[in-house]
Coordinates of C-alpha atoms and ligand atoms in Angstrom, one line a residue:
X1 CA -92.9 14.1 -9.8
X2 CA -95.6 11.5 -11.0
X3 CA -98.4 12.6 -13.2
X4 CA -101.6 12.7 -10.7
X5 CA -103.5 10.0 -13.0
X6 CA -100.6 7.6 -12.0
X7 CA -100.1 8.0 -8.5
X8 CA -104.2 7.9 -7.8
X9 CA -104.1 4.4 -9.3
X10 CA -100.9 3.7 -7.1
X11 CA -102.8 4.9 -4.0
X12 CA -105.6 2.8 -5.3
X13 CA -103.1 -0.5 -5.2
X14 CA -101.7 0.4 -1.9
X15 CA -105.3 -0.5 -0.7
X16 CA -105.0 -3.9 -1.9
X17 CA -107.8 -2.6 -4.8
X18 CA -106.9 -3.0 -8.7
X19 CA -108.2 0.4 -10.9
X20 CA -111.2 -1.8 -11.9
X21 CA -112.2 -2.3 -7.9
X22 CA -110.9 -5.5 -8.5
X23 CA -110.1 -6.7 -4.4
X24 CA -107.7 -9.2 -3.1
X25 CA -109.6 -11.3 -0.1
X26 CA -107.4 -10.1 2.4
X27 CA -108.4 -6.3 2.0
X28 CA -112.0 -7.2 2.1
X29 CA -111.9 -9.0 4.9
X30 CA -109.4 -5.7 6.5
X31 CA -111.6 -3.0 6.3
X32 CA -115.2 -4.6 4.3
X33 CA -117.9 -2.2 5.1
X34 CA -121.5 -3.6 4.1
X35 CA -123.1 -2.6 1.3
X36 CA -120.3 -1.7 -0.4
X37 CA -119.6 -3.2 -3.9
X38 CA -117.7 -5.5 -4.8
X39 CA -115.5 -8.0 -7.1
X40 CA -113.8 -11.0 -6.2
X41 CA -111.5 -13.8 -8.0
X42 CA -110.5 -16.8 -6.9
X43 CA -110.8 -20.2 -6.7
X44 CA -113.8 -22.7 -5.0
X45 CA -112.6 -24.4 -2.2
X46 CA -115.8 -25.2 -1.0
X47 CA -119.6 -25.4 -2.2
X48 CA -122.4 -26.1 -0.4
X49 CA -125.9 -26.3 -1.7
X50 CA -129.0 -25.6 0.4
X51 CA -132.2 -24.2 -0.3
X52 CA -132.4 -20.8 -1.8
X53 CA -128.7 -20.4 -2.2
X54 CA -125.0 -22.0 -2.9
X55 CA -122.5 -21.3 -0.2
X56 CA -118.8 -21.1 -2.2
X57 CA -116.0 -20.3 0.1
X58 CA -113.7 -18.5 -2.1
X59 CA -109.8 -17.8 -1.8
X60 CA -107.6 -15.6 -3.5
X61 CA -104.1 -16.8 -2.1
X62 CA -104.3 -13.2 0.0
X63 CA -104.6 -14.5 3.5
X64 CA -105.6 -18.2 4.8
X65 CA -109.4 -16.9 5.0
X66 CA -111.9 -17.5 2.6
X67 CA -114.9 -15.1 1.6
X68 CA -118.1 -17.3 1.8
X69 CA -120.0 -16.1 -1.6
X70 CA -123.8 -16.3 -1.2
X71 CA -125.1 -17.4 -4.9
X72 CA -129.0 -17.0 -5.5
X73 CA -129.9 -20.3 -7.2
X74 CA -130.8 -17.9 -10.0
X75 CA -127.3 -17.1 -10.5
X76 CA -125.8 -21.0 -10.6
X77 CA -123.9 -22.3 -13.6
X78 CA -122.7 -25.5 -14.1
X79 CA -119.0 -25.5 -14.4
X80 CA -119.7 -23.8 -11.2
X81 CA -117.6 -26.5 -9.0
X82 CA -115.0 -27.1 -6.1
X83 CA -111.4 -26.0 -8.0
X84 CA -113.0 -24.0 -10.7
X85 CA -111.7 -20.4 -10.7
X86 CA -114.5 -17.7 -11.0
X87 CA -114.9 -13.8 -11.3
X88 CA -118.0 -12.9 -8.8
X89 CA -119.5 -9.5 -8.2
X90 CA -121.8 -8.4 -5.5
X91 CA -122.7 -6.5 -2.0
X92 CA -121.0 -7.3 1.1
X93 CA -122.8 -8.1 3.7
X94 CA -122.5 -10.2 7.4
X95 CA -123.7 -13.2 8.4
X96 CA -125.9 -13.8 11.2
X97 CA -122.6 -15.0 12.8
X98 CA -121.0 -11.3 12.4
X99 CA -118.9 -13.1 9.3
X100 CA -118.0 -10.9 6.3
X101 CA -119.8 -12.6 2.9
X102 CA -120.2 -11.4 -0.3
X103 CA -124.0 -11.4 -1.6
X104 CA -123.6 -12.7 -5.9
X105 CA -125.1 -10.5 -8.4
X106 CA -123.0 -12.1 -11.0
X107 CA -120.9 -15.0 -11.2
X108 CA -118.5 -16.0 -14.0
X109 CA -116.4 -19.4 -14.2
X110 CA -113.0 -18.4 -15.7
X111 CA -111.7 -21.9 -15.7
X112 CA -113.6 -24.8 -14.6
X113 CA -112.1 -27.9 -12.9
X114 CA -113.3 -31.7 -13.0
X115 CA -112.0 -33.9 -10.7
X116 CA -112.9 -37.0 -12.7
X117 CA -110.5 -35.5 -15.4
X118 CA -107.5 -36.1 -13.0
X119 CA -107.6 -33.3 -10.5
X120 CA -105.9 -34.3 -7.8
X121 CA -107.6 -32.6 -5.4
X122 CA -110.8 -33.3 -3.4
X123 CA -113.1 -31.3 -1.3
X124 CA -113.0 -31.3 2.5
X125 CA -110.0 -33.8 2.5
X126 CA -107.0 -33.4 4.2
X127 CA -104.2 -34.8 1.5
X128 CA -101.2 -35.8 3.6
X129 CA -98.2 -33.9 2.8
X130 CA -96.5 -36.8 0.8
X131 CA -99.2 -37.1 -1.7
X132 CA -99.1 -33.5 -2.2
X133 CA -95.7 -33.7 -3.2
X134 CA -96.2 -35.5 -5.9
X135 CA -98.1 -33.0 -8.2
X136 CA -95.7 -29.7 -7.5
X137 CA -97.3 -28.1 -10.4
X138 CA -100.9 -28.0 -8.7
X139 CA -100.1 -28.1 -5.2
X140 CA -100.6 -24.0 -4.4
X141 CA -104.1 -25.2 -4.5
X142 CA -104.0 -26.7 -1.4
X143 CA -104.4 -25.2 2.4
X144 CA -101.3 -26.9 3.4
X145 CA -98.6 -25.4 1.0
X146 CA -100.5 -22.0 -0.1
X147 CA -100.3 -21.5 3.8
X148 CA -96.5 -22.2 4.0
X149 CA -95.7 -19.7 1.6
X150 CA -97.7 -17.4 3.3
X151 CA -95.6 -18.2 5.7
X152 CA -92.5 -18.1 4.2
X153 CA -93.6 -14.6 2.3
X154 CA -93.8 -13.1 6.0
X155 CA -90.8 -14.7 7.1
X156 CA -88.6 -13.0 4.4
X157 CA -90.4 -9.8 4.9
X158 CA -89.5 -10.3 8.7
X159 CA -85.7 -11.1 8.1
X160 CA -85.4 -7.5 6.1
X161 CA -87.3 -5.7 8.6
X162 CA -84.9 -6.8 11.2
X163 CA -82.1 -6.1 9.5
X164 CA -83.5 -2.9 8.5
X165 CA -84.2 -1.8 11.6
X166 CA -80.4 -2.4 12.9
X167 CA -79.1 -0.7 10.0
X168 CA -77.8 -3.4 7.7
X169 CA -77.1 -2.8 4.3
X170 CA -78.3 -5.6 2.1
X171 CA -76.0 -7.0 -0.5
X172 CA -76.7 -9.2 -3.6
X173 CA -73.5 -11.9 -3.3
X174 CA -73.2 -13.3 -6.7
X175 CA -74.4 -16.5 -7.5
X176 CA -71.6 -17.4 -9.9
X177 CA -68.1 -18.0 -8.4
X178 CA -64.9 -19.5 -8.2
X179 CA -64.8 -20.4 -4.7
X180 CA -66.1 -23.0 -3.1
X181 CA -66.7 -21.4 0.3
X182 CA -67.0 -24.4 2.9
X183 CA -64.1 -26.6 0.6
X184 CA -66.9 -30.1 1.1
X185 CA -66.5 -30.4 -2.6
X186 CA -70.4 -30.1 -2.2
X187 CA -70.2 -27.3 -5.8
X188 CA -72.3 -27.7 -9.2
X189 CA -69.6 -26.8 -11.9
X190 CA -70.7 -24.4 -14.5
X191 CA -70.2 -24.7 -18.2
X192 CA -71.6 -23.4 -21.4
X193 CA -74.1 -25.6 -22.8
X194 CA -73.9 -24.9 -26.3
X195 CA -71.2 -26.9 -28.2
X196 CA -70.6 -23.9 -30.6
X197 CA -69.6 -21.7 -27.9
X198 CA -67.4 -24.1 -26.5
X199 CA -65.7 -25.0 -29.6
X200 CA -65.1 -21.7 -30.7
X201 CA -64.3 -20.6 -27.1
X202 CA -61.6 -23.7 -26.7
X203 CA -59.9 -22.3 -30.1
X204 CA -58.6 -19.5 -27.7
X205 CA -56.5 -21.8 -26.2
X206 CA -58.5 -22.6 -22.9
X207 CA -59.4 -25.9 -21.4
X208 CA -63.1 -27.3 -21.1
X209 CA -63.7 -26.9 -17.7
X210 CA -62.4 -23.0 -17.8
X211 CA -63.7 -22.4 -21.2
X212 CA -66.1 -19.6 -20.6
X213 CA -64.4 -17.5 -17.1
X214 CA -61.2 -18.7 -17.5
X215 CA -61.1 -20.3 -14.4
X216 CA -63.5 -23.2 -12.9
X217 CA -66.8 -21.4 -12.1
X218 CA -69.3 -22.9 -9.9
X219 CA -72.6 -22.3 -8.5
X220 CA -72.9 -20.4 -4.8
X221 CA -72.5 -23.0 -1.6
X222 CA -72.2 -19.9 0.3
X223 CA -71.9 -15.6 0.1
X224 CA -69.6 -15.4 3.1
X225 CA -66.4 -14.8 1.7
X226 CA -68.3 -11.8 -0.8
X227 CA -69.9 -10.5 2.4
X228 CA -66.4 -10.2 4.4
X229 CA -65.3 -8.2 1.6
X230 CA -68.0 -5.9 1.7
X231 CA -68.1 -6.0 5.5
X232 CA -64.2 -5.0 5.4
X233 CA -65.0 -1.8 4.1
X234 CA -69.0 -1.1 4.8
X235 CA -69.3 -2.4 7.8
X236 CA -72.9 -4.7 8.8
X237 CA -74.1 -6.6 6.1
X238 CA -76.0 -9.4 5.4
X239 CA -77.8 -11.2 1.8
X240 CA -80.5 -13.7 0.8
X241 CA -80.8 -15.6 -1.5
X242 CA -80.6 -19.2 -3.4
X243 CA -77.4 -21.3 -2.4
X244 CA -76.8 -24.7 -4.2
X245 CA -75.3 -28.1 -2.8
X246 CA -74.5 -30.8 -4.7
X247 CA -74.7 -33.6 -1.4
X248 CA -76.2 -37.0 -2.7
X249 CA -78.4 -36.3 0.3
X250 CA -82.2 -37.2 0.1
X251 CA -83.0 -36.1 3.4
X252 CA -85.7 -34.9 4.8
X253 CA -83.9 -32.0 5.8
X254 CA -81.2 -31.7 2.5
X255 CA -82.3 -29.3 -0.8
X256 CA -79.5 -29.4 -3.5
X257 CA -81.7 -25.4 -4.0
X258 CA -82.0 -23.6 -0.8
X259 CA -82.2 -20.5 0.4
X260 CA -79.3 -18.9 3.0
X261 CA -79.5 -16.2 5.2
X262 CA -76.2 -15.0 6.2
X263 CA -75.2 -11.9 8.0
X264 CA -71.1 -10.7 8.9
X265 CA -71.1 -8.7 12.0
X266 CA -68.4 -6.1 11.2
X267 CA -65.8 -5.5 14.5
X268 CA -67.2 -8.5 16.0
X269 CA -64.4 -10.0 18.4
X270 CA -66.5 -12.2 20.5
X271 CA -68.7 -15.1 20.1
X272 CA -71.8 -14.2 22.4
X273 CA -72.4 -10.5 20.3
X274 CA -73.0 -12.9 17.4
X275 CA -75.0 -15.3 19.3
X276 CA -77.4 -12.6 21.4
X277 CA -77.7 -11.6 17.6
X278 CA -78.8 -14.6 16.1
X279 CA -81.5 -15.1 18.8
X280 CA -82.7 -11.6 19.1
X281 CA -83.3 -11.8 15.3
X282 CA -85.1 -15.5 15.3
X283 CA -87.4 -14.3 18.5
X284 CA -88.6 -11.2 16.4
X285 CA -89.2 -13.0 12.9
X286 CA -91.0 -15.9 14.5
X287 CA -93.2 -13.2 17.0
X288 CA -93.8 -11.1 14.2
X289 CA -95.0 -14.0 11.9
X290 CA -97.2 -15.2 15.0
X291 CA -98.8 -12.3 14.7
X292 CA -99.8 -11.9 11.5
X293 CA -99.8 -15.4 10.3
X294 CA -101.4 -17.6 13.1
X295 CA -104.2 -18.9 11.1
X296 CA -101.9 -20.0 8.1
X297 CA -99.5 -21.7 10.9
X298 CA -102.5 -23.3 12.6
X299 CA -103.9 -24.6 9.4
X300 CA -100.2 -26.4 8.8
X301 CA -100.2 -27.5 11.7
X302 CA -102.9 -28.1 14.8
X303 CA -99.9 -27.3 17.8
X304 CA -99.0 -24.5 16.2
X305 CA -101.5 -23.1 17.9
X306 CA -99.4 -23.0 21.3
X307 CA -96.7 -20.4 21.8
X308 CA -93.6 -22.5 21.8
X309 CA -91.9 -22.1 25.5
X310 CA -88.5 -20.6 23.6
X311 CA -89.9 -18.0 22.5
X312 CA -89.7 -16.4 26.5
X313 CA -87.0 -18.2 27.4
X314 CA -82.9 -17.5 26.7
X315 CA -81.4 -19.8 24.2
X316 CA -78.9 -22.3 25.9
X317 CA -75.1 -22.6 25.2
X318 CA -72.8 -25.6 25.4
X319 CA -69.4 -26.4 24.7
X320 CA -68.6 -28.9 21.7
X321 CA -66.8 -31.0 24.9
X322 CA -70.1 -30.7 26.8
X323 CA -72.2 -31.5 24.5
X324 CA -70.3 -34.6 23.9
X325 CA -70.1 -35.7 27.6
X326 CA -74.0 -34.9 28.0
X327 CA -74.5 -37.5 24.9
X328 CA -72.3 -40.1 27.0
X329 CA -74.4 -39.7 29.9
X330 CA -77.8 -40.5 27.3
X331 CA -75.8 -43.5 25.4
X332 CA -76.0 -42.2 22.3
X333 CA -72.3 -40.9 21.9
X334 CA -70.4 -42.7 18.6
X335 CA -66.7 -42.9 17.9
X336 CA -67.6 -40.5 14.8
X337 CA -66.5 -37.1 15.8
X338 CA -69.2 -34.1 14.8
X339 CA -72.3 -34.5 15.8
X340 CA -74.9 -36.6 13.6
X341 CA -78.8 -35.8 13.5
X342 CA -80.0 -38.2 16.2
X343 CA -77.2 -36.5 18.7
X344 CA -77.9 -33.0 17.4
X345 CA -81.9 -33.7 18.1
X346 CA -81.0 -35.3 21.6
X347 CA -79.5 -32.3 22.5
X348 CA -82.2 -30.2 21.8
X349 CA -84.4 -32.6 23.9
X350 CA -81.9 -32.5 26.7
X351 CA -82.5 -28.7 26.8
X352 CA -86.1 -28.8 27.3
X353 CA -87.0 -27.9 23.5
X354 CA -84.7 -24.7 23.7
X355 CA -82.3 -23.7 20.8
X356 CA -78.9 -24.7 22.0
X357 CA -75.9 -23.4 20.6
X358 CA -72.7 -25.8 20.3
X359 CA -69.6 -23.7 20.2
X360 CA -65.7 -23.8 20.5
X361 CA -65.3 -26.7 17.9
X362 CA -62.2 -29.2 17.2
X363 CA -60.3 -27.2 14.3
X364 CA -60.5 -30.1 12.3
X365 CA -64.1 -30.8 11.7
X366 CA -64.8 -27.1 11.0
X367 CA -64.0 -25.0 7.7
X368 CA -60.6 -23.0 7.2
X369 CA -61.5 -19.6 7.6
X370 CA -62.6 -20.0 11.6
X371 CA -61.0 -18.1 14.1
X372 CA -58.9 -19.9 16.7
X373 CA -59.7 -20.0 19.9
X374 CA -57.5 -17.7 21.9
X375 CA -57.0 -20.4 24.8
X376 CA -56.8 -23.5 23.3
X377 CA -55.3 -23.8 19.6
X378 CA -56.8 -27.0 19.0
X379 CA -60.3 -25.6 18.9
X380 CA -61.9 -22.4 16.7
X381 CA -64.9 -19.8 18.1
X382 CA -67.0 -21.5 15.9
X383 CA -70.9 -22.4 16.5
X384 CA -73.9 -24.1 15.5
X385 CA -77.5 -23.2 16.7
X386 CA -79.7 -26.5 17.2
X387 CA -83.5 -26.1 17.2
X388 CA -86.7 -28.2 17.4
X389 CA -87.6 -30.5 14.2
X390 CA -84.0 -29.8 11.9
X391 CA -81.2 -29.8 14.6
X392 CA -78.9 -27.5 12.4
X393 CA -80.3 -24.9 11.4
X394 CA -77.7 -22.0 11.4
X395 CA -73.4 -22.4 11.4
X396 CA -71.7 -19.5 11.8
X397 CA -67.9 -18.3 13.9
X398 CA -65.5 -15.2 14.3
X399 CA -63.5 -15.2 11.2
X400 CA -59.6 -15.8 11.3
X401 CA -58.0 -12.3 11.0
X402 CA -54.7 -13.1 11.6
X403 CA -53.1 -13.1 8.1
X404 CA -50.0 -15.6 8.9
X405 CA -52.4 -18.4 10.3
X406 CA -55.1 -17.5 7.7
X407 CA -52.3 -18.0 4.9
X408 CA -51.4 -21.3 6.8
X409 CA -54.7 -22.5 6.2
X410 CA -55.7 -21.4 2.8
X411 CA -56.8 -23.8 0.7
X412 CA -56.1 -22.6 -2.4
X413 CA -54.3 -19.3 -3.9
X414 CA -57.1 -18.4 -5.9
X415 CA -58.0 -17.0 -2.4
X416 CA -55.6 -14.7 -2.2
X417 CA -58.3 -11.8 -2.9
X418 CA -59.6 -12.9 0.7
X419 CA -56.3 -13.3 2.8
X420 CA -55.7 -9.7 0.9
X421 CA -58.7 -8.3 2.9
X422 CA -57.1 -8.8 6.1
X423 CA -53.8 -6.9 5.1
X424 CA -55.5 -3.4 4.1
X425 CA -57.8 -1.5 7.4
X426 CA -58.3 -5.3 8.4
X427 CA -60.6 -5.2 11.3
X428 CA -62.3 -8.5 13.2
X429 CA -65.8 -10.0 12.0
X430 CA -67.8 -12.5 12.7
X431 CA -70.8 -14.1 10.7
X432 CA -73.4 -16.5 10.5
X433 CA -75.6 -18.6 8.0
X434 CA -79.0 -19.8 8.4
X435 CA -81.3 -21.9 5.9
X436 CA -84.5 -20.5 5.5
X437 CA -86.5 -23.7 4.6
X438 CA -84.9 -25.0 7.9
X439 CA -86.1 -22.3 9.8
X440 CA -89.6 -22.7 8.4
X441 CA -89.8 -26.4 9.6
X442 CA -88.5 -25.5 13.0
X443 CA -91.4 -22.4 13.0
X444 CA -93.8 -24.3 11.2
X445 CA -93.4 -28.1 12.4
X446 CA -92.8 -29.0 9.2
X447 CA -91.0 -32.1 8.9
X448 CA -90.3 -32.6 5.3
X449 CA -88.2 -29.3 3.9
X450 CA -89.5 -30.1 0.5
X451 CA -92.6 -28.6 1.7
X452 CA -91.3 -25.2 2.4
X453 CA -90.4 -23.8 -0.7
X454 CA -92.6 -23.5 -4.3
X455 CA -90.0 -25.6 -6.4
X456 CA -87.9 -27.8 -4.6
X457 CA -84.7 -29.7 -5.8
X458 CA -82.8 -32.5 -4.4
X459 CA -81.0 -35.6 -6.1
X460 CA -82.9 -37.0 -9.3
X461 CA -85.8 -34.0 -8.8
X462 CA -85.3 -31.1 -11.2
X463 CA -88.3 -31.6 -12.9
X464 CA -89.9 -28.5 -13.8
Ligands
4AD1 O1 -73.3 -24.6 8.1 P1 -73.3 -24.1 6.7 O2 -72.6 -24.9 5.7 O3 -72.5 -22.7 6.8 C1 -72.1 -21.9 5.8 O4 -72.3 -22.1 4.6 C2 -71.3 -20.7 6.2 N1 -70.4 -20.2 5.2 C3 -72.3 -19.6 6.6 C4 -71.7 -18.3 7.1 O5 -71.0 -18.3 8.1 N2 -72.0 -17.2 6.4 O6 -74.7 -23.7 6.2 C5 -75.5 -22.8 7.0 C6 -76.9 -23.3 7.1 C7 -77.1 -24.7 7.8 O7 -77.0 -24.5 9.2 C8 -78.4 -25.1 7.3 O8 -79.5 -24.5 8.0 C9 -78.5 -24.6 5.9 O9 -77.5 -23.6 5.8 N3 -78.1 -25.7 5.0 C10 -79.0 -26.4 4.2 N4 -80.3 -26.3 4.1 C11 -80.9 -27.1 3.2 N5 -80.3 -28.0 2.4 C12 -79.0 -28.2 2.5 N6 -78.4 -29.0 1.7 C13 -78.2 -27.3 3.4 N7 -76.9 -27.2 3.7 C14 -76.9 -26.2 4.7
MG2 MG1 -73.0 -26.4 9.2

């Protein structure tokens, strides 16, 4: 049982207020009653000088609205300036337009902020998204990425919710392994950095690329294989978290840091449970975040503002073979086999904008552990789900649980631990992975995914 003292104050921070009546935007604007006192902190988007007072619109990061702060002219300082960060305390009150302000009866500048000192940043400008980019550090400050990570905040939140609800159990797949899960070769290697440790670590006889685990260690390109494990004996699961690539792939749409959602369906023996799953979950994380995030997705974007048709509509599903034929008919099929962006983004167009899943893939192009298709050997239940803006943005398939033609098709013994799991209570499963930052494009019409996460990595960018 928790002391009294402590839970009041947590009480008091479930209400979005601090001990010292300290309020986040959002809160205020939630349930402000005038009159009442208050204290905000945040940073000056906006100033506006007119007669008898300043107008500041003030933000907190809370929510994508500002509070517009009335400031006597009494009360003006002069560090008092678009970027600065202040402390303001005063009465809330409305404005003739029914808008929640807060009245100043004391402003403090914590930090000020001059532009002509290098600030990147200028009032009432839209930067484009490219310039942005270039000053990662500062860039929260702006509408555009503080409102994707709004975004992407709900989005997660979403993603457990669903899960939640249908009774998932969540599981933290490691980052380290020794498997590299898709076999592209696409893994960071891991090693100690510190030459002592090697050295004294190689005197036990080891090699240097096995020094520290003993075997080669590499970081995540996947938690499937940990999941099916787990799933083998727990049943539903599903994990997110970062997943690493090392493709020399400066894309618009590649991260060598992203972050995977992937979910193993336990006693899942047909494709369409795992697709009516994969929609129902993207239909209620994107309805849910339209809901509570429509002015951060109309500040990214204008045409946000219009329900995309998908989200009534069933998601379409093609055949690999069809899909192929259909790209024939619009001259853009190639000798390559797969399916490259341009195709992957005609498709999408072809289907009026809907997510279109591609399934029943040639063996070959597809990773070991799919299941073969019952009628036709040459091809495993495999899928892809191609959406608006990324093309791919989730891979998934049943998972070979026959052990003979899994063991055929193993590509190394170091994964014996996983052909082991179908031998003991083996049961069939099926699974999925989706990239978040690619699902936040397709949500957010965002077309570069370095704008959909705080920190991003890709080839030659590491650099904080
Ligand atoms: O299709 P992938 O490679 O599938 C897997 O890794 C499976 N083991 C997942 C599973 O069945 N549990 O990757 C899944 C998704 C892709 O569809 C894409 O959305 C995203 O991960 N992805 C990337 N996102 C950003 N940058 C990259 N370099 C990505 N590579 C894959
Ligand atoms: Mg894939």
């Amino acid at each position: 049982m928790l002391p009294s003292k402590v839970f009041s104050q947590i009480k008091y921070c479930a209400n979005g207020l601090n001990y010292r009546k300290n309020s986040v935007i959002a809160s205020v604007l939630e349930k402000a009653n005038v009159g009442d006192s208050t204290e905000v902190k945040g940073w000056v988007k906006n100033l506006r000088v007119q007669k008898e007072f300043i107008f500041a619109d003030v933000s907190d990061g809370s929510c994508a609205q500002r509070l517009q702060i009335l400031i006597p002219k009494s009360l003006k300082t002069d560090s008092l300036s678009f970027g600065s960060s202040v402390h303001i305390t005063g009465k809330l009150s409305k404005s003739p337009r029914g808008q929640v302000e807060l009245v100043a009866e004391n402003v403090k500048v914590l930090g000020d902020c001059v532009v002509s000192d290098g600030y990147p940043f200028n009032p009432r400008t839209s930067h484009p998204p490219e310039y942005i980019r270039q000053f990662i550090h500062l860039r929260s400050r702006t509408n555009y990425i503080s409102s994707i990570l709004r975004v992407r905040n709900s989005v997660s939140k979403y993603i457990h919710d669903f899960y939640s609800s249908q009774k998932y159990l969540n599981i933290h797949t490691p980052i380290l392994t020794s498997n590299d899960c898709e076999g592209a070769g696409e893994v960071f290697k891991i090693q100690p950095d510190s030459e002592e440790t090697v050295k004294a670590m190689m005197q036990e006889g080891r090699d240097k690329d096995t020094v520290y685990f003993g075997s080669k260690t590499y970081l995540t390109v996947s938690g499937q294989l940990h999941l099916e494990a787990i799933c083998r004996g727990m049943g539903n699961v599903y994990t997110l978290g970062p997943t690493f690539r090392a493709e020399n792939n400066r894309s618009r749409l590649h991260l060598s840091e992203f972050y995977m959602l992937e979910a193993e369906l336990a006693f899942c023996d047909n494709l369409e449970l795992l697709q009516d799953h994969i929609e129902d979950l993207l239909k209620y994380v994107y309805r849910e975040t339209r809901n509570t995030n429509e002015a951060d997705l109309c500040l990214i974007d204008k045409e946000n503002s219009n329900t995309p048709d998908w989200l009534n509509k069933s998601f379409i599903t093609l055949s690999y073979d069809e899909a192929k034929i259909i790209l024939e008919k619009k001259k853009i099929a190639s000798t390559e086999e797969g399916l490259n962006k341009e195709q992957e983004l005609a498709l999408v167009e072809y289907c009026g904008g809907v997510p279109v899943f591609v399934v029943k893939w040639p063996k070959d192009l597809k990773s070991f552990y799919m299941k073969e298709c019952p009628e036709d050997s040459s091809k495993v239940d495999a899928l892809d789900l191609l959406a608006p803006i990324t093309g791919e943005i989730v891979g998934g398939s049943l998972r070979e649980d026959n052990y003979d033609k899994l063991k055929s098709k193993l590509p190394s013994d170091k994964l014996h631990w996983y052909l082991e799991l179908r031998k003991f209570g083996n049961i069939p499963t099926g699974g999925y992975g989706l990239g978040l930052e690619r699902l936040l494009q397709t949500m957010c019409r965002v077309t570069n995914i370095k704008d959909t996460l705080p920190f991003p990595r890709w080839p030659h960018n590491c650099s904080m």
